[in-house]
Every structure is written in structure tokens, then in C-alpha cells.
């Protein structure tokens, strides 16, 4: 690697993993594979097909032409019948990571606590751990209208550098994409309906092979989330939904007269803030999170809600340790 390339990589690492010792922690992690998967390349996951790994699956009667080295002679001695030992094949698992880059994600939260930056860093961390485990990883960014950037499927430990470089580029490009969306929505002010499924219409941007899909989003869509989750599960995806909100969204500190503009649809509303209005708002947020949680749980989808005002390593560790997502090497 040239000196310029080395400097660029260091800058990319600092953007995505700015916390001291964070990469060392990720190196010690491994993602659980969950259910068995059928893969295409040799890997470390147990698949649904039978092969020659060291994990025993079942016996079957010996058939002429079978490798006699796989006969269980102890079982033959007890039953006087020849049985072949079968083992689970080992394959890689595919992780598909989708990062919501809609306006409600990119515009809320300053600096290190921006919702979109938090989502991208969490996706980078999940992708890093998966690639360290010899799994396959794709990362896609989507906004209100399209999946506008997709990293091709990556595989192997060396691919983490490609992932880091490409995601770092996305950080600088995000503001440009956001401005383009702003201009488009000004023309449709008051008429747009935010639809989570719209960017994936037609199915070409959905996973093409069975695997695990992680969605990093605030879920602030008027419709389409249920449809999107259904489409993913129809593609044989185990889904994990990471719900990201900012502290100001959870407990706003406001008083007086305000004119609120829906950042997704540009619709405006005049509101006189008072303690009673704030409490009603908080109840609404709590009910929204609960509906989303129940929607996911009813489908067997992993759900985790974080406050991006917290430090990322803390949130990430809570996420991974909250379900069957992590083990230590």
C-alpha cells in the first residue's frame, strides 16, 4: 500500500471506528449464524446441506459404492448392519446490511451523535465482525426513494479494507445525496407519503440468496415497513431491526410557539409547547416504539432500540449481547 493509500485508510478507520480499542474488541467477536444455511463457498457456518465437516448430522444405510471409511464400525458391531456417518457441510453465511439514509436519519443529531453516522458505524462494525468470520457481507444505503448505493458482496478478511474505504466515501457523499432529496421534496411539499417499501419496489434491491439481513433505521415512515419485512422474509432472510432514535426525539426540551416541519414530507404544523403537550408527545413516541417492537416480534424478527446520544461502543455491545448475535473467539 502506498503512503497516500495508507493515509486514506487511516482516515477511513478514524471515521468509522473512532473509539480507542474498538477494533481490538471487534476482532474478539464472532456473529452467531443462527439457523443452518446453504452457501456457495467454503466457510465456517454449518449449512443445510450435508458434506464433510466435523459436525455429525445423522446416519444412513450403506449403499454399494459409498466410501467405506465413513462406515461406523462400532454401530455395525452392535447391529450387524452397515451405516454411513453423515456430517453437516460448512458454508459461509451472507449478511445483508441496509442503512437508512433518509432525511430524518441524516438531519437529526450533531457530530458523533448523528443518527445516520451512528447507523453507518454500527453497520460497519457488524460487517467487520462478519468478514473476520469468513462470511459474506453486502451493505446498501437507502433513502425515501431509492437504494442509491450498494457495496457488492464482499467475502474474506481482506475485504474489510474495501468495506471500510467504500463506507468512508459514503460519509462525504451523504450530504450531497441529502441535498438532492431536499430539492426533490420541495416540489412535492405536502403531498409526499413516506413509504419504507418504495425504494425496494420490484425486488431487485432485495437479497438474492438466503442469509441474515440487518436494517438500521428510525422507522419513521408512514407506511411500508410491514411490507418490507414481509418481502425480506419471503427471500429467506433472518431479520434484525436496529431502531435508532436521538435523545431529542425521545425527550425534547422545548417551550413556546413552534412551527414543526415533517422532514420526510415537508408538511408543517403550528404547535404551542407545554408540559402537557410534551408528555403527550413522549407517550406517542413510546407507543410508536412499542408498535414497531410488536411488529418485529410477531414475525420472529430481532428488534433492538438504541439512543444514538449514547456512546456507540456502549450501544453496540448492548445490541449484540441483547440476543443471540454474538460469541467471543
Short mmCIF file of N, CA, C and O in Angstrom, two decimals, residues 22 25 29 122 126 214 240-242 289 303-326 328:
data_model
loop_
_atom_site.label_atom_id
_atom_site.label_comp_id
_atom_site.label_asym_id
_atom_site.label_seq_id
_atom_site.Cartn_x
_atom_site.Cartn_y
_atom_site.Cartn_z
N UNK A 22 -11.54 -0.04 19.88
CA UNK A 22 -12.77 -0.60 19.34
C UNK A 22 -12.49 -1.74 18.37
O UNK A 22 -13.15 -2.78 18.41
N UNK A 25 -11.71 -4.92 20.11
CA UNK A 25 -12.91 -5.57 20.63
C UNK A 25 -13.63 -6.33 19.52
O UNK A 25 -14.10 -7.45 19.72
N UNK A 29 -14.76 -10.73 18.53
CA UNK A 29 -16.16 -11.11 18.42
C UNK A 29 -16.40 -12.01 17.22
O UNK A 29 -15.64 -12.03 16.27
N UNK A 122 -22.43 1.40 13.08
CA UNK A 122 -22.89 0.11 13.58
C UNK A 122 -22.88 -0.93 12.47
O UNK A 122 -22.48 -2.08 12.67
N UNK A 126 -20.76 -4.45 12.37
CA UNK A 126 -21.33 -5.77 12.09
C UNK A 126 -20.64 -6.39 10.88
O UNK A 126 -20.29 -7.57 10.87
N UNK A 214 -29.77 -7.16 8.31
CA UNK A 214 -29.83 -6.17 9.39
C UNK A 214 -30.32 -4.86 8.77
O UNK A 214 -29.79 -4.41 7.75
N UNK A 240 -32.89 -8.64 11.50
CA UNK A 240 -32.63 -7.91 12.75
C UNK A 240 -32.90 -6.44 12.46
O UNK A 240 -32.32 -5.88 11.53
N UNK A 241 -33.80 -5.84 13.21
CA UNK A 241 -34.14 -4.43 13.02
C UNK A 241 -33.54 -3.61 14.16
O UNK A 241 -33.88 -3.81 15.33
N UNK A 242 -32.64 -2.70 13.81
CA UNK A 242 -32.00 -1.83 14.80
C UNK A 242 -32.68 -0.47 14.70
O UNK A 242 -32.50 0.26 13.72
N UNK A 289 -42.66 3.12 19.33
CA UNK A 289 -41.61 2.11 19.52
C UNK A 289 -42.21 0.75 19.88
O UNK A 289 -41.72 -0.28 19.42
N UNK A 303 -35.36 -7.36 17.38
CA UNK A 303 -35.60 -5.91 17.47
C UNK A 303 -34.75 -5.34 18.58
O UNK A 303 -34.69 -5.88 19.68
N UNK A 304 -34.08 -4.23 18.27
CA UNK A 304 -33.30 -3.55 19.30
C UNK A 304 -33.40 -2.06 19.09
O UNK A 304 -33.24 -1.57 17.97
N UNK A 305 -33.69 -1.32 20.15
CA UNK A 305 -33.84 0.13 20.08
C UNK A 305 -32.69 0.80 20.80
O UNK A 305 -32.36 0.42 21.93
N UNK A 306 -32.08 1.77 20.15
CA UNK A 306 -30.96 2.48 20.78
C UNK A 306 -31.19 3.99 20.74
O UNK A 306 -31.90 4.51 19.88
N UNK A 307 -30.54 4.66 21.67
CA UNK A 307 -30.50 6.11 21.72
C UNK A 307 -29.12 6.52 21.20
O UNK A 307 -28.11 6.26 21.84
N UNK A 308 -29.08 7.17 20.03
CA UNK A 308 -27.78 7.47 19.43
C UNK A 308 -27.06 8.60 20.15
O UNK A 308 -25.93 8.96 19.77
N UNK A 309 -27.68 9.16 21.18
CA UNK A 309 -26.98 10.14 22.00
C UNK A 309 -25.98 9.46 22.94
O UNK A 309 -25.13 10.11 23.53
N UNK A 310 -26.11 8.14 23.08
CA UNK A 310 -25.17 7.38 23.89
C UNK A 310 -23.91 7.08 23.09
O UNK A 310 -23.90 7.18 21.86
N UNK A 311 -22.84 6.69 23.77
CA UNK A 311 -21.60 6.33 23.09
C UNK A 311 -21.83 5.07 22.26
O UNK A 311 -22.47 4.12 22.71
N UNK A 312 -21.31 5.06 21.03
CA UNK A 312 -21.53 3.94 20.13
C UNK A 312 -21.08 2.60 20.69
O UNK A 312 -21.83 1.62 20.60
N UNK A 313 -19.87 2.47 21.24
CA UNK A 313 -19.47 1.14 21.75
C UNK A 313 -20.45 0.59 22.77
O UNK A 313 -20.74 -0.60 22.79
N UNK A 314 -20.98 1.46 23.63
CA UNK A 314 -21.94 1.01 24.63
C UNK A 314 -23.21 0.49 23.96
O UNK A 314 -23.73 -0.58 24.30
N UNK A 315 -23.71 1.27 22.99
CA UNK A 315 -24.92 0.86 22.28
C UNK A 315 -24.71 -0.43 21.51
O UNK A 315 -25.57 -1.31 21.50
N UNK A 316 -23.56 -0.54 20.88
CA UNK A 316 -23.28 -1.71 20.06
C UNK A 316 -23.16 -2.97 20.92
O UNK A 316 -23.69 -4.03 20.57
N UNK A 317 -22.50 -2.86 22.06
CA UNK A 317 -22.36 -4.01 22.94
C UNK A 317 -23.71 -4.43 23.51
O UNK A 317 -24.01 -5.61 23.63
N UNK A 318 -24.56 -3.44 23.83
CA UNK A 318 -25.90 -3.76 24.30
C UNK A 318 -26.69 -4.48 23.22
O UNK A 318 -27.41 -5.43 23.49
N UNK A 319 -26.52 -4.01 21.99
CA UNK A 319 -27.22 -4.63 20.87
C UNK A 319 -26.82 -6.09 20.71
O UNK A 319 -27.66 -6.98 20.67
N UNK A 320 -25.53 -6.34 20.64
CA UNK A 320 -25.06 -7.69 20.38
C UNK A 320 -25.35 -8.64 21.54
O UNK A 320 -25.66 -9.81 21.33
N UNK A 321 -25.27 -8.14 22.75
CA UNK A 321 -25.47 -9.00 23.90
C UNK A 321 -26.95 -9.16 24.25
O UNK A 321 -27.29 -9.95 25.12
N UNK A 322 -27.83 -8.43 23.55
CA UNK A 322 -29.25 -8.49 23.89
C UNK A 322 -29.95 -9.69 23.28
O UNK A 322 -31.08 -10.02 23.63
N UNK A 323 -29.31 -10.35 22.32
CA UNK A 323 -29.92 -11.50 21.68
C UNK A 323 -28.85 -12.51 21.29
O UNK A 323 -27.72 -12.45 21.76
N UNK A 324 -29.22 -13.43 20.44
CA UNK A 324 -28.27 -14.47 20.02
C UNK A 324 -27.43 -14.00 18.84
O UNK A 324 -27.42 -14.61 17.77
N UNK A 325 -26.71 -12.88 19.05
CA UNK A 325 -25.99 -12.28 17.94
C UNK A 325 -24.47 -12.44 18.03
O UNK A 325 -23.78 -12.27 17.02
N UNK A 326 -23.95 -12.73 19.20
CA UNK A 326 -22.50 -12.63 19.37
C UNK A 326 -21.95 -13.77 20.19
O UNK A 326 -22.61 -14.35 21.04
N UNK A 328 -17.69 -14.89 21.62
CA UNK A 328 -16.31 -14.42 21.65
C UNK A 328 -15.39 -15.53 21.18
O UNK A 328 -15.58 -16.71 21.48
#
